[in-house]
């Protein structure tokens, strides 16, 4: 069975569902503008840290966006940031998987907020650290399923171990960003969300 | 850069992408790769091709090295080791190297499809095409592009100011480097959030979202689009036949087999139809009549 093809088709169908549900959603221009700004920030932050291998503030920014604004917005920030920033950095077979991985990072952060209203700094940092590994594991999945044969535990460990140091750098970068800057950025974004809601309510009145 | 209708370039590239995934026969993979390479050269984007091939070189080497270590299948043994830590007893076979090479070519093919897609249609046309059907996604993407451009200018400007104030960004210590970059990100974060409200107000005042969006200009199918879509249809038919006759498949194990006469004849038919597209692209570059709308 061609697992690579099944995975590719599933991803295509998933993206079509996401895009259609986004198009059908009632969303104000202020929210669109905020999403675009956060996506732009997440995308542009890939540039100044490009000298340090696999240290990506994008994951951190996507996680805090999802945490403050909710799962849907978190997913969309990761989704759009990758789609647009890869237009500058280069599209490839990695683009859909980056869109999915960063989207899921934002989505999971939004879900996390539903269960933990005031998590500690270290808890959030560990969450971001885990996403450093998870992100790269999702990225490796397609590579492993499509181009590596046979699919055994040995081949799985061998493929995933080749990128271990890169994954670790990503995870440590996320941990550092979240530990030192996470609370500050969350406070700023919460304040902004409050302002946005205040304006929305004012408009409705 | 060509100026194909976005729907044509999407159909062609999706077809190339899925054909690469579906075919396992190296001859088909090489045919598709050669088609993309020649197509890119005809369009005149040699530099983009070299860049992607340079990157793919490492992927091919990685897969050629990795596959013999994890696959112990194949009969033509090249090297045998009694014990290697974690891997145990290993034998490196010609078949597993060939399989790794085939997978490397497949990955190169898929990577080049993305480059090829970016050369077939104008970006503005792609935006106009999607704006018609995916209104919100297009507006958010175009706003993000605008913001990324603005932010990169701001980033440069703020960095220059910080350098003048004595901040050293070229430090070797990674922590000091991050500490130097952090204030820039914070400044940009706050100022861009403020800017997002202004942008929203500007769009709101222009009544965005109050009525159905209008199109500035309509994209039309040209002669070249009809011709390429016709070959796309033929390619789908050829694929279905090859799938039924099991021509696109190839078993690397236990030993590499020769290609049958019928298989090669079918490959010629497949290549004839696929390479017709190259002829159309070449004509399009040379003849003005193909650019006209019907």
Coordinates of C-alpha atoms in Angstrom, one line a residue:
Chain A
X1 CA 0.0 0.0 0.0
X2 CA 1.2 3.5 -0.9
X3 CA 1.2 5.2 2.5
X4 CA 2.9 8.3 1.2
X5 CA 0.1 8.9 -1.2
X6 CA -2.6 8.2 1.4
X7 CA -0.9 10.7 3.8
X8 CA -0.5 13.3 1.0
X9 CA -4.2 13.0 0.0
X10 CA -5.4 13.1 3.6
X11 CA -3.4 16.3 4.2
X12 CA -4.9 17.9 1.0
X13 CA -8.4 17.0 2.1
X14 CA -7.7 18.3 5.7
X15 CA -6.5 21.6 4.3
X16 CA -9.5 22.0 2.0
X17 CA -11.8 21.4 5.1
X18 CA -9.8 23.9 7.2
X19 CA -9.9 26.6 4.5
X20 CA -13.6 26.1 3.7
X21 CA -14.5 26.3 7.5
X22 CA -12.4 29.4 7.8
X23 CA -14.2 31.0 4.8
X24 CA -17.6 30.2 6.3
X25 CA -16.8 31.5 9.7
X26 CA -18.1 34.9 10.7
X27 CA -15.0 36.9 11.4
X28 CA -14.6 40.7 11.8
X29 CA -12.0 42.7 9.9
X30 CA -10.3 43.5 13.2
X31 CA -9.8 39.8 13.9
X32 CA -8.5 39.3 10.3
X33 CA -6.1 42.2 10.8
X34 CA -4.9 40.8 14.1
X35 CA -4.4 37.3 12.6
X36 CA -2.5 38.8 9.7
X37 CA -0.2 40.7 12.1
X38 CA 0.5 37.8 14.3
X39 CA 1.2 35.6 11.2
X40 CA 3.4 38.3 9.8
X41 CA 5.3 38.5 13.2
X42 CA 5.6 34.7 13.4
X43 CA 6.9 34.6 9.8
X44 CA 9.3 37.5 10.0
X45 CA 10.8 36.2 13.3
X46 CA 12.3 33.3 11.3
X47 CA 14.8 35.7 9.7
X48 CA 16.9 37.2 12.6
X49 CA 17.4 33.8 14.2
X50 CA 18.2 32.0 10.9
X51 CA 22.0 32.1 11.8
X52 CA 21.3 29.8 14.8
X53 CA 20.4 26.3 13.5
X54 CA 16.7 25.4 14.1
X55 CA 16.1 28.0 16.7
X56 CA 12.7 29.3 15.6
X57 CA 10.7 31.9 17.6
X58 CA 7.8 31.2 15.2
X59 CA 6.8 28.2 17.4
X60 CA 6.8 30.4 20.5
X61 CA 4.8 33.1 18.8
X62 CA 2.3 30.6 17.5
X63 CA 1.9 29.0 20.9
X64 CA 1.2 32.3 22.7
X65 CA -1.2 33.3 19.9
X66 CA -3.1 30.1 20.4
X67 CA -3.0 30.3 24.2
X68 CA -4.4 33.8 24.3
X69 CA -6.8 33.9 21.3
X70 CA -8.0 30.3 21.3
X71 CA -7.4 27.1 19.3
X72 CA -8.9 28.2 16.0
X73 CA -6.9 31.4 15.9
X74 CA -3.8 29.6 17.1
X75 CA -4.1 27.1 14.2
X76 CA -4.7 29.8 11.6
X77 CA -1.6 31.9 12.8
X78 CA 0.6 28.9 12.3
X79 CA -1.0 28.0 9.0
X80 CA -0.9 31.4 7.5
X81 CA 2.6 32.3 8.8
X82 CA 4.1 29.3 7.1
X83 CA 2.2 29.7 3.9
X84 CA 3.3 33.3 3.5
X85 CA 6.8 33.2 5.0
X86 CA 7.7 30.2 2.8
X87 CA 6.9 32.4 -0.2
X88 CA 10.0 34.4 0.7
X89 CA 12.1 31.5 2.1
X90 CA 11.2 28.9 -0.5
X91 CA 8.3 26.5 -0.9
X92 CA 8.8 22.7 -1.0
X93 CA 7.3 19.4 0.2
X94 CA 8.0 20.7 3.7
X95 CA 5.5 23.6 3.4
X96 CA 2.3 21.6 4.0
X97 CA 3.9 19.7 6.9
X98 CA 5.2 23.0 8.5
X99 CA 1.7 24.4 8.1
X100 CA 0.2 21.5 9.8
X101 CA 2.8 21.3 12.6
X102 CA 2.7 25.0 13.5
X103 CA -1.1 25.0 13.1
X104 CA -1.3 22.1 15.6
X105 CA 1.1 23.9 18.0
X106 CA -1.3 26.9 18.1
X107 CA -4.4 24.7 18.3
X108 CA -3.0 22.7 21.3
X109 CA -2.0 25.9 23.1
X110 CA -5.6 27.1 22.7
X111 CA -6.8 23.8 24.2
X112 CA -4.3 24.1 27.0
X113 CA -5.8 27.4 28.0
X114 CA -9.2 25.8 28.4
X115 CA -7.8 23.5 31.1
X116 CA -5.1 25.6 32.7
X117 CA -6.1 29.2 33.2
X118 CA -3.0 30.4 35.0
X119 CA -0.1 28.0 34.3
X120 CA 3.3 28.6 35.8
X121 CA 6.2 29.9 33.7
X122 CA 8.0 26.5 33.9
X123 CA 4.8 24.6 32.8
X124 CA 4.5 26.8 29.7
X125 CA 8.2 26.4 29.0
X126 CA 8.0 22.6 29.1
X127 CA 5.0 22.7 26.8
X128 CA 6.9 24.8 24.3
X129 CA 10.0 22.5 24.8
X130 CA 7.8 19.4 23.9
X131 CA 6.5 21.2 20.8
X132 CA 10.1 21.6 19.6
X133 CA 10.4 17.9 19.3
X134 CA 6.8 17.3 18.3
X135 CA 7.1 19.8 15.4
X136 CA 10.1 18.0 14.0
X137 CA 8.6 14.6 14.6
X138 CA 5.5 15.5 12.5
X139 CA 7.8 16.9 9.8
X140 CA 9.8 13.7 9.7
X141 CA 6.7 11.5 9.6
X142 CA 6.0 12.0 5.8
X143 CA 9.7 11.5 5.0
X144 CA 9.7 8.3 7.1
X145 CA 6.5 6.9 5.6
X146 CA 7.1 7.8 2.0
X147 CA 10.8 7.4 1.4
X148 CA 12.0 4.8 4.0
X149 CA 11.3 1.1 3.8
X150 CA 10.7 -1.2 5.7
X151 CA 8.8 0.6 8.5
X152 CA 10.2 -1.1 11.5
X153 CA 11.1 0.2 15.0
X154 CA 14.8 0.1 14.1
X155 CA 14.3 2.2 10.9
X156 CA 12.0 4.6 12.8
X157 CA 14.7 5.2 15.5
X158 CA 17.4 5.5 13.0
X159 CA 15.5 8.1 10.9
X160 CA 14.4 10.1 13.9
X161 CA 17.8 10.0 15.6
X162 CA 19.5 11.6 12.6
X163 CA 17.7 14.9 13.4
X164 CA 18.0 14.6 17.2
X165 CA 20.4 17.6 17.7
X166 CA 18.3 19.8 15.4
X167 CA 15.2 18.9 17.3
X168 CA 16.9 19.5 20.6
X169 CA 18.0 23.0 19.4
X170 CA 14.4 23.8 18.4
X171 CA 13.1 22.5 21.8
X172 CA 15.7 24.4 23.8
X173 CA 15.1 27.6 21.8
X174 CA 11.3 27.3 22.5
X175 CA 12.0 26.7 26.2
X176 CA 14.3 29.7 26.4
X177 CA 11.8 32.0 24.5
X178 CA 8.9 30.9 26.6
X179 CA 10.8 31.0 29.9
X180 CA 12.3 34.5 29.5
X181 CA 9.7 36.2 27.3
X182 CA 6.5 34.1 27.5
X183 CA 4.7 35.9 30.4
X184 CA 5.5 39.4 29.0
X185 CA 4.2 38.6 25.5
X186 CA 1.1 36.8 26.9
X187 CA 0.3 39.9 29.0
X188 CA 0.7 42.2 26.0
X189 CA -1.5 40.0 23.8
X190 CA -4.1 39.6 26.5
X191 CA -4.3 43.4 26.9
X192 CA -4.7 43.7 23.2
X193 CA -7.4 41.0 23.1
X194 CA -9.3 42.9 25.8
X195 CA -9.0 46.1 23.8
X196 CA -10.3 44.3 20.7
X197 CA -13.3 42.9 22.6
X198 CA -14.0 46.3 24.1
X199 CA -14.1 47.9 20.7
X200 CA -16.3 45.1 19.4
X201 CA -18.8 45.5 22.2
X202 CA -18.8 49.2 21.7
X203 CA -19.6 48.7 18.0
X204 CA -22.4 46.3 18.8
X205 CA -23.9 49.0 21.2
Chain B
X1 CA 8.0 33.1 -15.8
X2 CA 5.0 31.9 -17.8
X3 CA 1.5 33.4 -17.6
X4 CA -0.6 30.2 -17.5
X5 CA -4.1 30.3 -15.9
X6 CA -3.6 29.4 -12.2
X7 CA -6.0 26.5 -12.6
X8 CA -3.9 25.0 -15.3
X9 CA -0.6 25.2 -13.4
X10 CA -2.3 23.8 -10.2
X11 CA -3.7 20.8 -12.2
X12 CA -0.4 20.1 -13.9
X13 CA 1.7 20.3 -10.7
X14 CA -0.8 18.3 -8.7
X15 CA -0.7 15.7 -11.4
X16 CA 3.1 15.6 -11.5
X17 CA 3.2 15.4 -7.6
X18 CA 0.7 12.5 -7.4
X19 CA 2.3 10.7 -10.4
X20 CA 5.6 10.8 -8.7
X21 CA 4.1 9.4 -5.5
X22 CA 2.2 6.7 -7.4
X23 CA 4.9 5.5 -9.7
X24 CA 7.7 3.3 -8.2
X25 CA 9.4 2.5 -11.5
X26 CA 12.6 4.5 -11.7
X27 CA 12.2 5.1 -15.5
X28 CA 8.9 7.0 -14.9
X29 CA 10.5 9.0 -12.0
X30 CA 13.5 10.0 -14.2
X31 CA 11.1 10.9 -17.0
X32 CA 9.1 13.2 -14.7
X33 CA 12.3 14.7 -13.2
X34 CA 13.7 15.4 -16.7
X35 CA 10.4 16.9 -17.8
X36 CA 10.6 19.4 -14.9
X37 CA 14.3 20.1 -15.4
X38 CA 13.9 20.8 -19.2
X39 CA 10.7 22.8 -18.5
X40 CA 12.4 25.0 -16.0
X41 CA 15.3 25.5 -18.4
X42 CA 13.0 26.5 -21.2
X43 CA 11.3 29.0 -18.9
X44 CA 14.8 30.4 -18.3
X45 CA 15.0 29.9 -14.5
X46 CA 18.3 28.0 -14.4
X47 CA 19.4 29.5 -11.0
X48 CA 16.2 28.3 -9.2
X49 CA 16.8 24.8 -10.5
X50 CA 20.5 24.8 -9.5
X51 CA 19.5 25.9 -6.0
X52 CA 17.0 23.2 -5.5
X53 CA 19.3 20.5 -7.0
X54 CA 22.1 21.5 -4.7
X55 CA 19.7 20.9 -1.7
X56 CA 18.4 17.7 -3.2
X57 CA 21.9 16.3 -3.6
X58 CA 22.2 15.9 0.2
X59 CA 18.8 14.2 0.4
X60 CA 19.8 11.6 -2.2
X61 CA 23.1 10.9 -0.4
X62 CA 21.2 10.6 2.9
X63 CA 18.7 8.1 1.5
X64 CA 21.4 6.0 -0.3
X65 CA 23.3 5.8 2.9
X66 CA 20.3 5.2 5.2
X67 CA 18.4 2.6 3.2
X68 CA 21.1 -0.2 3.1
X69 CA 21.4 0.2 6.9
X70 CA 17.8 -0.5 7.6
X71 CA 16.9 -2.8 4.8
X72 CA 18.5 -6.2 4.8
X73 CA 16.7 -7.4 1.7
X74 CA 18.3 -8.1 -1.7
X75 CA 20.6 -10.9 -2.9
X76 CA 23.6 -9.0 -4.5
X77 CA 25.7 -8.5 -1.4
X78 CA 28.4 -5.8 -1.6
X79 CA 29.5 -5.6 2.0
X80 CA 28.9 -7.7 5.1
X81 CA 29.6 -6.8 8.8
X82 CA 29.3 -9.2 11.6
X83 CA 28.4 -6.6 14.3
X84 CA 27.6 -2.9 14.2
X85 CA 26.4 -1.2 17.5
X86 CA 22.6 -0.9 17.6
X87 CA 22.2 -2.2 14.0
X88 CA 23.6 -5.7 14.8
X89 CA 24.6 -7.8 11.8
X90 CA 24.3 -5.9 8.5
X91 CA 24.7 -6.7 4.9
X92 CA 24.7 -3.9 2.3
X93 CA 23.1 -5.0 -1.0
X94 CA 23.0 -3.5 -4.5
X95 CA 19.2 -3.6 -4.4
X96 CA 18.9 -1.6 -1.2
X97 CA 21.2 1.1 -2.6
X98 CA 19.2 1.2 -5.8
X99 CA 16.0 1.5 -3.7
X100 CA 17.5 4.4 -1.8
X101 CA 18.6 6.1 -5.0
X102 CA 15.1 5.7 -6.4
X103 CA 13.6 7.3 -3.3
X104 CA 16.1 10.1 -3.5
X105 CA 15.1 10.8 -7.1
X106 CA 11.4 10.7 -6.0
X107 CA 12.1 13.3 -3.3
X108 CA 14.1 15.5 -5.8
X109 CA 11.2 15.2 -8.2
X110 CA 8.6 16.4 -5.6
X111 CA 10.9 19.3 -4.5
X112 CA 11.3 20.5 -8.1
X113 CA 7.5 20.3 -8.7
X114 CA 7.1 23.1 -6.1
X115 CA 9.8 25.2 -7.9
X116 CA 8.1 24.5 -11.3
X117 CA 4.7 25.6 -10.0
X118 CA 6.1 28.9 -8.9
X119 CA 7.3 29.5 -12.5
X120 CA 4.1 28.6 -14.4
X121 CA 1.8 31.4 -13.2
X122 CA 2.2 35.0 -12.2
X123 CA 1.7 35.6 -8.4
X124 CA -0.8 38.3 -9.0
X125 CA -2.9 36.0 -11.1
X126 CA -2.7 33.3 -8.4
X127 CA -4.0 35.8 -5.9
X128 CA -6.8 37.0 -8.2
X129 CA -7.8 33.4 -8.9
X130 CA -8.0 32.5 -5.2
X131 CA -9.6 35.9 -4.2
X132 CA -12.6 34.9 -6.3
X133 CA -13.2 31.7 -4.3
X134 CA -11.3 32.1 -1.0
X135 CA -11.9 35.7 -0.1
X136 CA -10.9 35.7 3.5
X137 CA -7.8 33.5 3.0
X138 CA -6.6 35.8 0.2
X139 CA -7.1 39.0 2.2
X140 CA -5.3 37.6 5.2
X141 CA -2.4 36.3 3.0
X142 CA -2.0 39.6 1.2
X143 CA -2.1 41.5 4.5
X144 CA 0.5 39.2 6.0
X145 CA 2.8 39.7 2.9
X146 CA 2.4 43.4 3.4
X147 CA 3.1 43.2 7.1
X148 CA 6.2 40.9 6.6
X149 CA 7.6 43.4 4.2
X150 CA 6.9 46.3 6.5
X151 CA 8.2 44.5 9.6
X152 CA 11.5 43.5 7.8
X153 CA 12.0 47.3 7.1
X154 CA 11.2 48.1 10.7
X155 CA 13.5 45.4 11.9
X156 CA 16.4 46.8 9.9
X157 CA 15.6 50.4 11.1
X158 CA 15.4 49.4 14.7
X159 CA 18.6 47.3 14.5
X160 CA 20.5 50.3 13.1
X161 CA 19.2 52.5 15.9
X162 CA 20.3 49.8 18.5
X163 CA 23.7 49.5 16.9
X164 CA 24.1 53.3 17.2
X165 CA 23.2 52.9 20.9
X166 CA 26.0 50.4 21.3
X167 CA 24.3 47.0 21.1
X168 CA 26.5 44.4 19.6
X169 CA 24.6 41.8 17.5
X170 CA 27.7 40.0 16.3
X171 CA 28.6 38.4 19.6
X172 CA 29.8 34.8 19.6
X173 CA 28.0 33.9 22.9
X174 CA 24.6 32.6 21.9
X175 CA 22.8 33.9 25.1
X176 CA 24.3 37.4 24.6
X177 CA 23.2 37.3 21.0
X178 CA 19.6 36.3 22.0
X179 CA 19.6 39.0 24.7
X180 CA 20.6 41.6 22.1
X181 CA 17.9 40.6 19.7
X182 CA 15.1 40.3 22.3
X183 CA 14.3 44.1 22.7
X184 CA 13.9 44.3 18.9
X185 CA 11.3 41.6 18.9
X186 CA 9.4 43.2 21.8
X187 CA 9.4 46.6 20.2
X188 CA 8.2 45.2 16.9
X189 CA 5.6 43.0 18.7
X190 CA 3.9 46.0 20.4
X191 CA 4.1 48.4 17.5
X192 CA 2.7 45.9 15.0
X193 CA -0.2 45.0 17.2
X194 CA -1.0 48.7 17.4
X195 CA -0.7 48.9 13.7
X196 CA -3.1 46.0 13.2
X197 CA -5.9 48.1 14.7
X198 CA -5.1 51.0 12.4
X199 CA -5.2 48.7 9.4
X200 CA -8.5 47.2 10.5
X201 CA -10.0 50.7 10.9
X202 CA -8.8 51.7 7.4
X203 CA -10.4 48.6 5.9
X204 CA -13.6 49.1 8.0
X205 CA -13.9 52.7 6.8
X206 CA -13.7 51.5 3.2
X207 CA -16.7 49.2 4.0
X208 CA -14.7 45.9 3.7
X209 CA -17.1 42.9 4.2
X210 CA -20.3 44.9 3.8
X211 CA -20.9 43.8 0.2
X212 CA -19.8 41.1 -2.2
X213 CA -16.2 41.8 -3.4
X214 CA -15.8 42.9 -7.0
X215 CA -13.1 41.6 -9.4
X216 CA -10.7 44.1 -11.0
X217 CA -10.1 41.8 -14.0
X218 CA -11.2 38.4 -15.1
X219 CA -8.7 35.6 -15.8
X220 CA -9.4 33.8 -19.0
X221 CA -8.3 30.5 -20.4
X222 CA -5.9 30.9 -23.3
X223 CA -5.0 28.5 -26.1
X224 CA -2.1 27.2 -24.2
X225 CA -4.3 26.4 -21.2
X226 CA -6.6 24.3 -23.3
X227 CA -3.7 22.4 -24.8
X228 CA -2.0 21.7 -21.5
X229 CA -5.2 20.6 -19.9
X230 CA -5.9 18.3 -22.8
X231 CA -2.5 16.5 -22.2
X232 CA -3.3 16.5 -18.5
X233 CA -6.4 14.5 -19.3
X234 CA -4.5 12.1 -21.5
X235 CA -1.9 11.7 -18.8
X236 CA -4.6 10.7 -16.3
X237 CA -6.0 8.1 -18.8
X238 CA -2.4 6.8 -19.5
X239 CA -1.9 6.5 -15.7
X240 CA -5.1 4.5 -15.2
X241 CA -4.0 2.1 -18.0
X242 CA -0.5 1.7 -16.6
X243 CA -1.9 1.1 -13.1
X244 CA -4.2 -1.6 -14.5
X245 CA -1.3 -3.2 -16.4
X246 CA 1.1 -2.8 -13.4
X247 CA 3.7 -0.9 -15.6
X248 CA 4.4 1.9 -13.2
X249 CA 5.5 -0.5 -10.4
X250 CA 8.9 -2.0 -9.9
X251 CA 10.2 -4.6 -7.4
X252 CA 13.7 -3.9 -6.2
X253 CA 13.8 -7.0 -4.1
X254 CA 15.0 -9.8 -4.1
X255 CA 17.0 -8.8 -7.3
X256 CA 16.8 -6.0 -9.7
X257 CA 14.9 -7.1 -12.8
X258 CA 15.2 -6.0 -16.4
X259 CA 12.4 -3.8 -18.0
X260 CA 10.1 -5.7 -20.3
X261 CA 9.6 -4.7 -24.0
X262 CA 6.0 -3.7 -23.4
X263 CA 6.9 -1.7 -20.4
X264 CA 9.4 0.4 -22.5
X265 CA 6.9 0.9 -25.3
X266 CA 4.3 2.1 -22.7
X267 CA 6.9 4.4 -21.2
X268 CA 7.5 5.9 -24.7
X269 CA 3.8 6.7 -25.0
X270 CA 3.7 8.2 -21.5
X271 CA 6.8 10.3 -22.3
X272 CA 5.3 11.4 -25.7
X273 CA 2.2 12.8 -24.0
X274 CA 4.1 14.3 -21.0
X275 CA 6.7 16.0 -23.2
X276 CA 4.1 17.5 -25.4
X277 CA 3.6 20.0 -22.6
X278 CA 7.3 21.1 -23.1
X279 CA 6.6 21.7 -26.7
X280 CA 3.6 23.9 -25.8
X281 CA 5.7 25.8 -23.3
X282 CA 8.4 26.3 -25.9
X283 CA 5.9 27.5 -28.4
X284 CA 4.3 29.7 -25.9
X285 CA 7.7 31.4 -25.4
X286 CA 8.3 31.7 -29.1
X287 CA 4.8 32.3 -30.7
X288 CA 2.5 35.1 -29.8
X289 CA -0.6 33.4 -31.1
X290 CA -0.6 31.0 -28.2
X291 CA -0.8 33.9 -25.7
X292 CA -4.1 35.1 -27.3
X293 CA -7.4 34.3 -25.7
X294 CA -10.0 32.2 -27.6

